[in-house]
């Protein structure tokens, strides 16, 4: 029988060694897995985290190798791994998010063996991802296992797959369960299958070739968050009456489709997919997570009321997909084919996709396989990119005929482009109202698309906006306040709710996450678009906007609790509640009672005198906060610029003339402004080429030389809403104060229209 042992304890680690050691390097740093070496430097900004090849080493005594065949299983090693046994290379694996296995050579088992694994996250043009808005933490950051099996066993050699596939097909009240088990050295064996519903056996079959069909009568459906019912399939490999190996997997029975008009349909009923995307990393730990970390994330996602997650931008942990199956979340799973198409990484997209699909085929929660994300930033007319997508799409259909393919397209890519019509269903990432454009542009974009392509299901795969602990009574786009984020999401919720044809919507992002190259919002190294902070400790107000909209459990939430000191005499107070009536009290006196309109958002005007305790009451529930009248704005609420090179009061803004506080669009609307922009581009080119490998300017991993006219045109639509100051910030604060002030002085001489 198989024995599976987790071997996470007692490793030695070195990020300075240059080769696999020949003896146990007990002078290296001792540690336990999971581990990353980028827990700190991958989260502190500057895009300077250590990307290198490092080595992990562990002694494995012969007594541990109890099988006739012994496999090593790696749940994930980022980004490329090489496994050595007693100094000899056993395998190389490229792709940092999927599982892989390797067999230990039975003719090389000593009393004490040395297992060495190199993990390499250094730049590599043949492995995805290389350009993306998140940190590529290096390390063995998920578990390592030893699987000891007899010579005859269920397959362990095929792409890290579980050795068994289950394909339920609904037939009226019943379900036909098509089963295929894969075996090795299995001549003369029988596979015994048992389907369990809880403790009860509901179906059995025997097979000589691993194939079987079991019918479950009166099948209990997996019905999303309403009733995520799962069955278990056990498989035993039997020879001469002896069970040699056994495996088991869970599965769910459901049907789904996507209708271009009605959206997602689960088990015959409309089931609008409304949810979030998830990045997995945590403070200091990076991606080296525990089960508790995954569970905490799922609980928060369930609390917000989501019924779907886009598991971006890579394969997530098996534990996490299991939790999704159990909680009824509909999943979009994807590979990290992202941002920049690399001509030498075609094979890697194929292998990462094959692993994603084969390793996760039995998960009831997964309904969509994502082919790529914003891959056309540099343009969509590269025939190699198109071929890569067509091949991936065909590959997925061949591996799995039961699910749909999708892509997350970048805003700038034209809906007429061939690329966006390759996958079964389509999605777009839109940041109107954050990076550029206004919030209302979202709804309009979808209506235009839907009108032009009424038969193509369209989804919103990303939308969001940053918020830190900054506050204001006058939120504006780009201010990074909690109040603007709330406003933005209220607006987006209204537009989404009116468009049931949008087959899925995923907020970017459920959690703040690390992107070491970022310098935004006053805290470098982070993307702050989360509804919840990076440490999972603080739920921002917009979390509650979704909770009020999506989670039916009665709730009431007073917004802006961290915004106490206010200068105005009358202040706006926002309450989110799904109850029919909300009454607001100020120091115990009723301010007003309001009845719910179309959306669960309530707005009150409150007199701001002295200190006021606010209480929002609804359905027997109460939420409390405090406001205080002050004469001058509390500096703690204003975005800290200490990480920025320039303070707001140093920017001169003469009336009627431009400054770096103006948008690119406004500046470009005047002739002299255009000339300033050319000068600015030359400065950007100069600054961004300092310290790059080949002396060529780079912006977000794109070489300046490769930025062509069509790219500029398509990007202009988005960036024209950016202020010049924001551009400096987004370019990673690489400019000196003098340079910025010089640009400002130049703009100060240009008259506004
Ligand atoms: C996107 C990317 C995502 C980024 C996000 C952002 O479109 O797909 O990886 O993190 O924008 O926040 O800019």
XYZ file of C-alpha atoms and ligand atoms in Angstrom:
766
model
C 0.000 0.000 0.000
C 1.143 3.511 -0.597
C 2.636 5.582 2.181
C 2.784 9.367 1.839
C 5.108 11.314 4.129
C 5.499 15.059 4.265
C 9.221 15.863 4.396
C 9.160 19.573 5.168
C 11.355 19.413 8.267
C 15.120 19.616 8.584
C 16.433 21.202 5.382
C 19.649 23.163 4.813
C 19.527 26.245 2.635
C 22.051 28.392 0.786
C 21.571 31.244 -1.636
C 25.315 31.619 -2.172
C 26.255 28.045 -3.099
C 26.928 27.654 -6.791
C 26.513 23.906 -7.205
C 24.895 20.835 -5.730
C 26.976 19.742 -2.686
C 28.507 16.267 -2.496
C 28.082 15.887 1.267
C 25.397 17.116 3.621
C 26.132 20.858 4.043
C 25.305 21.103 7.729
C 26.967 24.530 7.842
C 24.187 25.964 5.624
C 21.216 27.636 7.224
C 18.838 25.116 8.798
C 15.148 25.616 8.087
C 11.803 23.941 7.543
C 9.601 24.224 4.478
C 7.622 25.944 3.130
C 10.140 28.702 2.538
C 10.971 31.718 0.405
C 14.016 33.951 0.469
C 11.987 36.963 -0.661
C 9.659 37.323 2.311
C 11.093 40.739 3.141
C 12.882 42.091 0.075
C 10.008 41.068 -2.227
C 7.606 43.351 -0.384
C 9.541 46.508 0.454
C 9.618 48.229 -2.923
C 12.438 49.166 -5.239
C 12.114 46.158 -7.552
C 15.408 44.909 -6.167
C 14.490 41.622 -4.547
C 16.929 38.776 -4.872
C 16.288 36.777 -8.019
C 18.815 33.941 -8.062
C 19.411 30.220 -7.958
C 19.444 28.860 -4.401
C 19.895 25.331 -3.015
C 17.967 23.278 -0.475
C 19.428 20.078 0.915
C 18.183 17.299 3.143
C 19.313 13.883 4.268
C 16.949 10.996 3.537
C 17.806 7.725 5.306
C 17.178 4.480 3.405
C 14.728 3.463 6.134
C 12.326 6.173 4.869
C 12.208 4.645 1.399
C 9.733 1.921 2.175
C 8.300 1.429 -1.311
C 9.432 -0.711 -4.177
C 9.225 2.583 -6.010
C 9.693 5.889 -4.211
C 8.617 9.235 -5.602
C 9.387 12.756 -4.532
C 6.451 15.110 -4.909
C 6.909 18.899 -4.978
C 3.750 20.959 -4.616
C 5.521 24.047 -6.015
C 9.046 25.375 -6.437
C 9.441 28.859 -7.910
C 10.296 29.327 -10.724
C 12.507 26.533 -12.055
C 13.730 23.549 -10.095
C 16.357 20.880 -10.500
C 16.260 17.823 -8.264
C 19.492 15.956 -7.391
C 19.788 12.609 -5.654
C 23.181 11.849 -4.154
C 24.610 14.550 -6.409
C 23.065 13.282 -9.658
C 20.452 15.319 -11.470
C 17.059 13.583 -11.625
C 14.892 16.183 -13.317
C 14.358 19.810 -14.189
C 10.970 21.497 -13.864
C 9.969 24.899 -15.234
C 6.980 26.722 -13.777
C 6.716 27.843 -10.187
C 3.118 27.129 -9.268
C 2.363 23.540 -10.232
C 3.082 20.139 -8.738
C 5.707 17.775 -10.121
C 7.141 14.405 -9.168
C 10.254 12.437 -9.793
C 11.140 8.824 -9.069
C 14.138 8.042 -6.879
C 16.525 5.665 -8.716
C 16.261 2.329 -6.904
C 19.862 1.450 -7.800
C 21.190 4.475 -5.951
C 19.864 4.080 -2.448
C 22.489 4.391 0.277
C 22.052 4.216 3.985
C 22.096 8.016 4.023
C 21.087 9.862 0.873
C 21.345 13.496 0.002
C 18.390 15.152 -1.662
C 19.232 18.555 -3.148
C 16.823 20.873 -4.885
C 17.749 24.065 -6.648
C 15.096 26.758 -6.901
C 15.747 29.478 -9.423
C 13.701 32.672 -9.784
C 16.266 34.584 -11.792
C 15.068 36.227 -15.031
C 14.423 33.606 -17.703
C 12.810 34.370 -21.063
C 11.556 30.795 -21.411
C 9.437 30.553 -18.271
C 6.314 32.540 -17.353
C 5.835 34.899 -15.588
C 8.606 37.439 -16.191
C 6.692 40.716 -16.454
C 3.794 41.135 -14.082
C 2.478 43.241 -11.241
C 3.401 40.866 -8.436
C 6.520 39.523 -6.742
C 7.973 36.230 -8.000
C 9.001 34.836 -4.596
C 11.770 32.258 -4.990
C 11.838 29.031 -3.021
C 10.274 25.686 -2.177
C 7.169 27.405 -0.924
C 4.758 24.477 -0.775
C 5.151 20.991 0.721
C 7.506 18.244 -0.365
C 6.340 14.652 0.023
C 7.763 11.207 -0.277
C 5.333 8.735 -1.834
C 6.342 5.102 -1.347
C 4.446 2.613 -3.500
C 4.668 -1.043 -4.552
C 5.826 -1.811 -8.083
C 2.178 -1.980 -9.157
C 0.502 1.313 -8.407
C -1.688 4.108 -9.653
C 0.168 6.399 -12.008
C 2.465 9.044 -10.577
C 4.363 9.923 -13.734
C 1.873 12.013 -15.718
C 2.253 15.785 -15.161
C 1.772 15.584 -11.390
C -1.821 14.413 -11.960
C -3.704 12.392 -9.299
C -3.881 9.231 -11.437
C -7.650 9.255 -11.790
C -10.197 11.355 -13.648
C -13.889 11.583 -12.854
C -16.336 13.010 -15.390
C -19.931 13.200 -14.184
C -22.653 13.544 -16.790
C -26.185 14.363 -15.683
C -29.022 12.244 -17.094
C -32.306 13.543 -15.706
C -32.429 12.709 -11.997
C -29.341 10.500 -12.263
C -25.701 10.977 -13.087
C -23.378 8.777 -15.103
C -19.936 8.931 -13.568
C -17.247 8.193 -16.152
C -14.079 7.083 -14.428
C -10.588 6.533 -15.734
C -7.826 5.341 -13.450
C -4.254 5.211 -14.729
C -1.964 2.441 -13.523
C 1.648 1.303 -13.767
C 2.981 -2.276 -13.921
C -0.604 -3.416 -13.505
C -0.840 -6.637 -15.569
C -3.395 -9.016 -14.137
C -4.897 -6.440 -11.772
C -8.434 -5.231 -11.169
C -9.419 -1.742 -10.110
C -12.262 -1.633 -7.584
C -14.171 1.647 -7.508
C -16.504 2.761 -4.754
C -18.533 5.974 -4.775
C -19.400 7.311 -1.343
C -21.978 9.879 -0.362
C -20.760 10.685 3.132
C -20.455 7.228 4.710
C -22.898 5.537 2.326
C -21.829 3.560 -0.698
C -23.912 4.745 -3.644
C -22.125 2.982 -6.478
C -19.492 0.320 -7.183
C -17.661 -1.064 -10.191
C -14.688 -3.213 -11.133
C -12.466 -2.814 -14.136
C -9.416 -4.454 -15.719
C -8.355 -1.463 -17.771
C -9.100 1.293 -15.256
C -12.181 2.483 -17.101
C -15.627 2.336 -15.525
C -19.048 3.900 -15.516
C -21.112 4.167 -12.364
C -24.627 5.588 -12.276
C -25.705 7.530 -9.216
C -29.476 7.494 -8.904
C -31.263 10.587 -7.626
C -28.039 12.456 -7.704
C -27.402 15.187 -5.166
C -26.104 18.149 -7.165
C -23.141 20.372 -6.392
C -25.067 23.593 -6.405
C -22.641 26.427 -5.786
C -22.851 28.239 -2.481
C -26.436 27.070 -2.032
C -25.452 23.429 -1.578
C -21.893 22.391 -2.477
C -22.453 18.662 -2.255
C -19.440 16.444 -2.903
C -19.050 12.726 -3.453
C -15.911 10.674 -2.835
C -14.511 8.099 -5.220
C -12.164 5.459 -3.815
C -10.087 3.296 -6.115
C -8.247 0.136 -5.065
C -5.739 -1.675 -7.223
C -6.152 -5.376 -6.501
C -4.069 -8.381 -7.542
C -4.791 -11.943 -6.429
C -7.142 -10.635 -3.753
C -4.539 -8.272 -2.311
C -5.006 -4.477 -2.360
C -1.685 -3.109 -3.647
C -2.489 0.592 -3.895
C -5.371 2.932 -3.231
C -6.251 6.505 -4.055
C -9.271 8.661 -3.609
C -10.683 11.870 -5.013
C -13.742 14.003 -4.473
C -16.065 15.206 -7.218
C -19.318 17.078 -7.701
C -22.177 16.687 -10.162
C -23.373 19.849 -11.854
C -24.104 21.388 -15.204
C -23.266 24.880 -16.250
C -23.232 27.069 -19.297
C -22.744 30.700 -20.156
C -25.475 32.501 -22.020
C -24.506 35.776 -23.750
C -27.763 37.354 -22.548
C -28.477 35.666 -19.212
C -24.927 35.148 -17.988
C -23.824 32.089 -15.998
C -26.308 29.270 -15.577
C -25.722 26.615 -12.899
C -27.837 23.457 -12.930
C -30.325 25.121 -15.246
C -30.816 28.270 -13.164
C -29.407 31.740 -13.632
C -26.560 32.206 -11.177
C -24.814 35.549 -11.751
C -21.144 35.168 -10.882
C -20.135 38.060 -8.642
C -16.880 37.816 -6.771
C -13.240 38.621 -6.363
C -9.757 37.743 -7.537
C -7.227 36.410 -5.108
C -3.467 36.760 -4.901
C -2.149 34.375 -2.286
C 0.842 36.095 -0.630
C 1.056 37.236 2.987
C 3.375 39.627 4.877
C 6.884 38.227 5.425
C 5.814 34.740 4.338
C 5.328 35.584 0.656
C 3.721 32.513 -0.873
C 5.005 30.082 1.787
C 1.590 29.613 3.377
C -0.039 27.332 5.898
C -3.436 25.693 5.668
C -4.687 28.267 8.200
C -3.665 31.085 5.845
C -5.712 29.554 3.025
C -8.670 28.929 5.324
C -8.616 32.507 6.580
C -8.756 33.774 2.987
C -11.677 31.533 2.091
C -13.598 32.614 5.189
C -13.163 36.286 4.293
C -14.198 35.637 0.696
C -17.302 33.803 1.884
C -18.088 36.617 4.309
C -17.985 39.233 1.553
C -20.656 37.177 -0.196
C -18.702 36.210 -3.324
C -19.819 33.138 -5.234
C -16.809 33.083 -7.547
C -13.053 33.632 -7.414
C -10.664 34.301 -10.214
C -7.561 32.540 -8.905
C -5.063 34.880 -10.483
C -2.482 34.772 -11.984
C -1.206 31.215 -11.550
C -2.073 27.792 -10.193
C -3.021 28.007 -6.508
C -2.497 25.412 -3.770
C -4.455 22.147 -3.819
C -5.754 22.956 -0.330
C -7.274 26.104 -1.727
C -9.097 24.409 -4.619
C -10.367 21.868 -2.066
C -11.753 24.679 0.084
C -13.440 26.141 -3.005
C -15.065 22.762 -3.782
C -16.321 22.531 -0.211
C -17.702 26.040 -0.080
C -19.342 26.080 -3.502
C -17.287 28.825 -5.103
C -17.133 28.830 -8.902
C -13.508 29.081 -9.958
C -11.601 30.550 -12.856
C -8.161 28.904 -12.791
C -5.294 30.161 -14.933
C -1.627 29.934 -15.862
C 0.801 32.868 -15.529
C 0.855 33.607 -19.257
C 0.811 37.315 -18.530
C 1.652 40.866 -19.705
C 4.318 40.110 -22.260
C 4.300 37.400 -24.913
C 7.735 35.761 -24.982
C 8.717 34.065 -28.201
C 10.869 31.472 -26.480
C 8.307 30.419 -23.892
C 5.700 28.679 -26.076
C 6.561 25.241 -24.650
C 6.256 26.584 -21.158
C 2.664 27.757 -21.736
C 1.842 24.276 -23.011
C 3.405 22.461 -20.054
C 1.985 24.825 -17.427
C -1.490 24.517 -18.958
C -1.254 20.725 -19.177
C -0.307 20.609 -15.498
C -3.053 23.006 -14.460
C -5.774 21.027 -16.202
C -4.609 17.502 -15.440
C -3.830 18.220 -11.783
C -7.150 19.949 -11.140
C -9.540 18.105 -13.421
C -11.630 16.592 -10.598
C -12.351 19.845 -8.752
C -16.080 20.567 -8.934
C -15.502 24.266 -8.294
C -13.458 24.889 -11.439
C -15.569 25.897 -14.427
C -13.139 28.047 -16.437
C -9.560 27.726 -17.625
C -7.899 31.077 -18.229
C -5.475 31.124 -21.161
C -3.739 34.445 -20.524
C -3.887 37.852 -18.867
C -3.322 41.206 -20.585
C -0.944 39.492 -22.952
C -1.489 42.049 -25.723
C -0.119 45.089 -23.873
C 2.526 45.358 -26.584
C -0.053 44.797 -29.322
C -2.175 41.900 -30.543
C -0.897 41.548 -34.065
C 1.951 39.108 -33.411
C 1.090 35.888 -35.319
C 3.138 33.873 -32.828
C 0.955 35.129 -29.981
C -2.218 34.243 -31.887
C -0.927 30.757 -32.674
C 0.105 30.254 -29.061
C -3.438 31.068 -27.934
C -5.138 28.908 -30.550
C -2.908 25.994 -29.577
C -3.588 26.507 -25.878
C -7.309 26.688 -26.543
C -7.238 23.434 -28.518
C -5.062 21.781 -25.908
C -7.508 22.633 -23.126
C -10.450 21.340 -25.150
C -8.574 18.109 -25.804
C -7.678 17.650 -22.136
C -11.083 18.715 -20.830
C -14.228 18.859 -22.925
C -16.414 19.734 -19.937
C -15.229 23.257 -19.160
C -14.859 26.580 -20.949
C -11.784 28.580 -21.844
C -11.494 32.295 -21.207
C -9.011 35.157 -21.340
C -8.564 38.409 -19.432
C -7.954 41.041 -22.064
C -6.364 44.409 -21.454
C -8.626 47.460 -21.943
C -6.607 48.760 -24.873
C -7.114 45.644 -26.990
C -9.821 46.248 -29.558
C -12.889 43.984 -29.250
C -12.544 43.469 -33.005
C -9.171 41.849 -32.612
C -8.837 38.181 -33.558
C -7.188 37.438 -30.219
C -10.240 38.238 -28.098
C -12.383 35.787 -30.063
C -10.198 32.731 -29.570
C -11.494 31.509 -26.201
C -15.020 30.185 -25.541
C -15.981 33.145 -23.387
C -14.278 36.479 -23.030
C -13.447 38.869 -20.229
C -11.868 42.300 -20.023
C -9.886 44.023 -17.280
C -11.103 47.617 -16.992
C -9.900 50.348 -14.666
C -12.073 53.243 -15.860
C -12.421 55.489 -12.840
C -9.009 54.571 -11.484
C -6.137 54.608 -13.964
C -8.022 56.659 -16.479
C -11.493 57.559 -17.664
C -14.460 57.823 -15.361
C -16.488 55.171 -13.540
C -19.495 55.479 -15.872
C -17.340 54.396 -18.802
C -17.452 50.822 -17.498
C -21.154 50.252 -18.130
C -21.044 52.009 -21.460
C -18.112 49.915 -22.655
C -20.016 46.720 -21.889
C -23.217 47.933 -23.557
C -21.281 48.840 -26.703
C -19.537 45.471 -26.754
C -22.754 43.579 -26.103
C -24.528 45.411 -28.894
C -21.782 44.701 -31.376
C -21.187 41.082 -30.311
C -24.544 39.895 -28.913
C -23.509 36.249 -29.143
C -20.200 36.539 -27.334
C -20.415 36.144 -23.539
C -18.530 39.018 -21.969
C -17.205 39.299 -18.411
C -15.331 41.806 -16.242
C -12.246 39.954 -15.073
C -10.661 42.859 -13.169
C -11.718 46.235 -11.831
C -10.612 48.033 -8.715
C -8.969 50.964 -7.087
C -6.338 51.560 -4.417
C -7.039 52.521 -0.811
C -4.713 52.977 2.139
C -5.410 54.541 5.500
C -5.873 58.017 3.938
C -9.104 59.937 4.306
C -11.031 62.839 2.882
C -14.489 64.358 2.695
C -13.929 65.163 -0.983
C -12.714 61.971 -2.621
C -11.190 62.249 -6.083
C -9.857 59.685 -8.505
C -6.267 58.812 -7.761
C -6.203 60.028 -4.146
C -5.698 56.544 -2.614
C -8.286 57.246 0.125
C -10.625 54.705 1.622
C -13.465 57.076 0.710
C -12.658 57.159 -3.020
C -12.370 53.382 -3.089
C -15.850 53.132 -1.515
C -17.313 55.614 -3.963
C -15.715 53.767 -6.894
C -17.088 50.383 -5.805
C -20.565 51.764 -5.080
C -20.613 53.088 -8.644
C -19.321 49.835 -10.090
C -21.835 47.760 -8.128
C -24.658 49.898 -9.562
C -23.412 49.397 -13.101
C -22.838 45.671 -12.716
C -26.217 45.066 -11.080
C -27.937 46.568 -14.105
C -26.153 44.286 -16.544
C -27.021 40.640 -15.878
C -25.489 39.663 -19.211
C -21.967 40.197 -17.774
C -21.244 36.532 -17.103
C -18.779 37.104 -14.267
C -17.298 40.038 -12.404
C -14.170 39.807 -10.272
C -12.984 42.659 -8.077
C -9.261 43.265 -8.317
C -8.383 42.291 -5.604
C -9.695 40.644 -2.460
C -6.405 41.339 -0.658
C -3.625 43.878 -0.966
C -0.587 42.087 -2.364
C 3.112 42.658 -2.890
C 4.511 43.919 -6.179
C 8.038 44.970 -5.382
C 8.263 47.249 -8.428
C 5.325 49.389 -7.305
C 5.616 52.805 -5.725
C 2.098 54.028 -5.176
C -0.072 55.463 -2.460
C 2.766 56.282 -0.066
C 3.830 52.693 0.642
C 6.212 51.141 -1.838
C 6.200 47.537 -2.955
C 2.470 46.997 -2.608
C -0.676 46.983 -4.696
C -3.418 48.356 -2.417
C -6.495 47.480 -4.445
C -7.570 44.914 -1.838
C -10.937 45.012 -0.124
C -8.881 43.714 2.813
C -5.377 44.737 3.890
C -2.322 42.589 3.171
C -2.232 41.250 6.762
C -5.944 40.305 6.468
C -6.618 42.321 9.645
C -8.589 45.275 8.307
C -11.656 45.116 6.097
C -11.842 48.358 4.152
C -15.239 50.046 3.742
C -15.605 48.729 0.206
C -15.497 45.183 1.652
C -18.777 46.062 3.365
C -20.247 47.595 0.202
C -19.974 44.107 -1.341
C -21.088 42.372 1.824
C -24.243 44.514 1.889
C -24.859 43.753 -1.780
C -24.004 40.064 -1.945
C -24.297 38.469 1.505
C -27.945 38.076 2.588
C -27.084 37.855 6.293
C -28.400 41.098 7.912
C -25.649 43.634 8.530
C -25.075 47.323 9.102
C -21.743 49.119 8.660
C -20.769 52.726 9.313
C -18.099 53.873 6.865
C -14.946 55.944 7.474
C -14.383 54.809 11.061
C -10.709 55.749 10.784
C -11.651 59.270 9.650
C -12.458 60.969 12.944
C -11.167 64.569 12.725
C -13.144 66.598 10.185
C -13.135 70.323 9.453
C -16.571 70.807 7.868
C -19.637 71.896 9.888
C -21.869 69.346 8.220
C -20.359 66.048 7.178
C -21.496 63.176 4.991
C -21.920 59.811 6.724
C -22.283 56.671 4.640
C -23.843 53.472 5.938
C -23.925 50.114 4.150
C -26.744 47.800 5.088
C -28.884 45.135 3.469
C -31.706 45.833 5.949
C -34.797 47.686 4.806
C -34.453 50.573 7.180
C -31.451 52.288 8.758
C -31.671 54.928 11.470
C -28.667 57.065 12.305
C -28.152 58.557 15.764
C -25.729 61.317 16.770
C -24.970 61.348 20.499
C -28.136 59.340 21.038
C -30.419 61.660 19.042
C -31.968 60.427 15.817
C -30.568 62.178 12.749
C -32.808 60.457 10.207
C -34.416 57.184 9.306
C -34.037 55.991 5.738
C -35.586 53.206 3.733
C -33.436 51.158 1.400
C -33.520 52.220 -2.230
C -32.298 50.090 -5.123
C -28.861 49.642 -3.558
C -27.801 48.947 0.031
C -26.091 52.327 0.435
C -27.440 55.021 2.774
C -26.150 58.603 2.947
C -26.752 60.985 5.850
C -25.779 64.576 6.543
C -24.625 65.076 10.124
C -23.791 68.241 12.045
C -20.164 68.157 13.095
C -19.757 69.899 16.466
C -17.393 68.877 19.261
C -17.218 65.105 19.491
C -20.084 63.011 18.179
C -20.773 59.348 18.677
C -22.578 57.958 15.656
C -24.747 54.880 15.814
C -26.340 53.226 12.794
C -29.192 50.922 13.752
C -30.960 48.406 11.534
C -32.945 45.273 12.375
C -31.674 45.197 15.950
C -28.055 45.572 14.787
C -25.859 48.548 15.690
C -22.571 49.890 14.378
C -20.764 52.766 16.069
C -18.151 55.371 15.156
C -16.889 58.765 16.288
C -16.332 62.054 14.507
C -14.720 65.200 15.901
C -14.792 68.825 14.756
C -11.309 70.254 14.163
C -10.102 73.560 12.734
C -7.286 72.301 10.564
C -7.058 69.053 8.586
C -5.400 66.175 10.421
C -2.138 65.536 8.540
C -2.313 61.833 9.425
C -5.099 61.399 6.897
C -3.160 62.861 3.996
C -1.044 60.550 1.871
C 2.442 60.466 3.312
C 4.940 61.644 0.832
C 8.039 60.778 2.791
C 8.734 57.956 0.390
C 8.122 60.316 -2.467
C 10.789 62.764 -3.471
C 8.494 65.742 -3.547
C 5.962 67.324 -1.201
C 2.676 68.730 -2.472
C 3.419 72.232 -1.164
C 6.561 72.426 -3.299
C 4.571 72.127 -6.511
C 3.795 75.596 -7.800
C 0.402 75.879 -9.505
C -0.039 79.388 -10.978
C -3.662 80.072 -11.929
C -4.370 79.553 -15.608
C -1.148 77.587 -16.204
C -0.319 73.886 -16.123
C 1.594 72.018 -13.414
C 2.454 68.386 -12.763
C -0.929 68.159 -11.019
C -2.615 68.324 -14.438
C -3.509 65.343 -16.583
C -1.663 64.234 -19.680
C -4.908 64.655 -21.653
C -5.331 68.294 -20.642
C -1.690 69.114 -21.274
C -1.769 67.410 -24.681
C -4.774 69.516 -25.692
C -2.496 72.521 -26.215
C 0.312 72.836 -28.754
C 2.920 73.979 -26.213
C 1.765 71.235 -23.863
C 2.559 68.655 -26.576
C 6.109 70.004 -26.834
C 6.485 69.684 -23.058
C 5.321 66.086 -23.293
C 7.993 65.265 -25.884
C 10.628 66.753 -23.569
C 9.193 64.777 -20.685
C 9.333 61.531 -22.689
C 13.013 62.155 -23.444
C 13.650 62.664 -19.733
C 11.771 59.458 -18.880
C 13.823 57.590 -21.478
C 17.049 58.913 -19.972
C 16.141 58.136 -16.378
C 14.607 54.727 -17.041
C 17.669 53.518 -18.949
C 19.996 54.072 -15.993
C 21.149 50.801 -14.519
C 19.375 48.515 -17.042
C 21.273 45.569 -18.491
C 21.679 46.849 -22.019
C 21.398 50.556 -21.280
C 17.946 50.641 -22.901
C 15.083 52.309 -21.055
C 12.592 49.959 -19.466
C 9.092 50.671 -18.222
C 7.417 47.780 -16.399
C 9.658 45.276 -18.103
C 9.040 46.717 -21.576
C 12.014 47.984 -23.452
C 11.434 51.575 -24.538
C 12.744 50.728 -27.992
C 9.952 48.207 -28.445
C 7.215 50.672 -27.573
C 5.711 51.384 -30.967
C 3.182 53.849 -32.320
C 0.163 51.554 -32.013
C 1.099 50.759 -28.434
C 1.336 54.443 -27.583
C -1.999 55.118 -29.257
C -3.762 52.343 -27.409
C -2.180 53.238 -24.086
C -2.981 56.905 -24.528
C -6.684 56.218 -24.009
C -5.862 54.986 -20.555
C -3.037 57.255 -19.439
C -4.521 60.533 -20.604
C -6.370 60.706 -17.270
C -3.112 60.428 -15.280
C -1.547 63.493 -13.758
C 2.172 63.926 -14.456
C 2.800 63.603 -10.729
C 1.099 60.234 -10.696
C 3.207 59.117 -13.665
C 6.364 59.951 -11.746
C 5.059 57.938 -8.828
C 4.092 54.992 -10.991
C 7.478 54.964 -12.669
C 8.905 53.960 -9.330
C 10.066 57.293 -7.897
C 13.234 57.155 -9.948
C 13.326 60.918 -10.567
C 15.124 63.469 -8.414
C 13.330 66.375 -6.821
C 15.215 68.753 -9.141
C 14.076 66.854 -12.236
C 10.454 66.906 -11.138
C 10.520 70.565 -10.198
C 12.114 71.361 -13.543
C 9.244 69.631 -15.372
C 6.793 71.516 -13.172
C 8.508 74.837 -13.957
C 8.327 74.033 -17.670
C 4.573 73.340 -17.407
C 4.030 76.476 -15.312
C 4.908 78.459 -18.448
C 2.198 76.830 -20.568
C -1.207 78.488 -20.577
C -4.280 76.313 -20.083
C -6.916 76.459 -22.827
C -4.023 44.467 -14.280
C -3.249 43.221 -14.094
C -2.999 42.932 -12.630
C -2.574 44.200 -11.922
C -3.682 45.214 -12.042
C -3.368 46.544 -11.367
O -4.697 44.657 -15.230
O -3.832 42.112 -14.705
O -2.029 41.930 -12.535
O -2.239 43.981 -10.606
O -3.930 45.474 -13.380
O -3.632 46.678 -10.185
O -2.850 47.428 -12.032
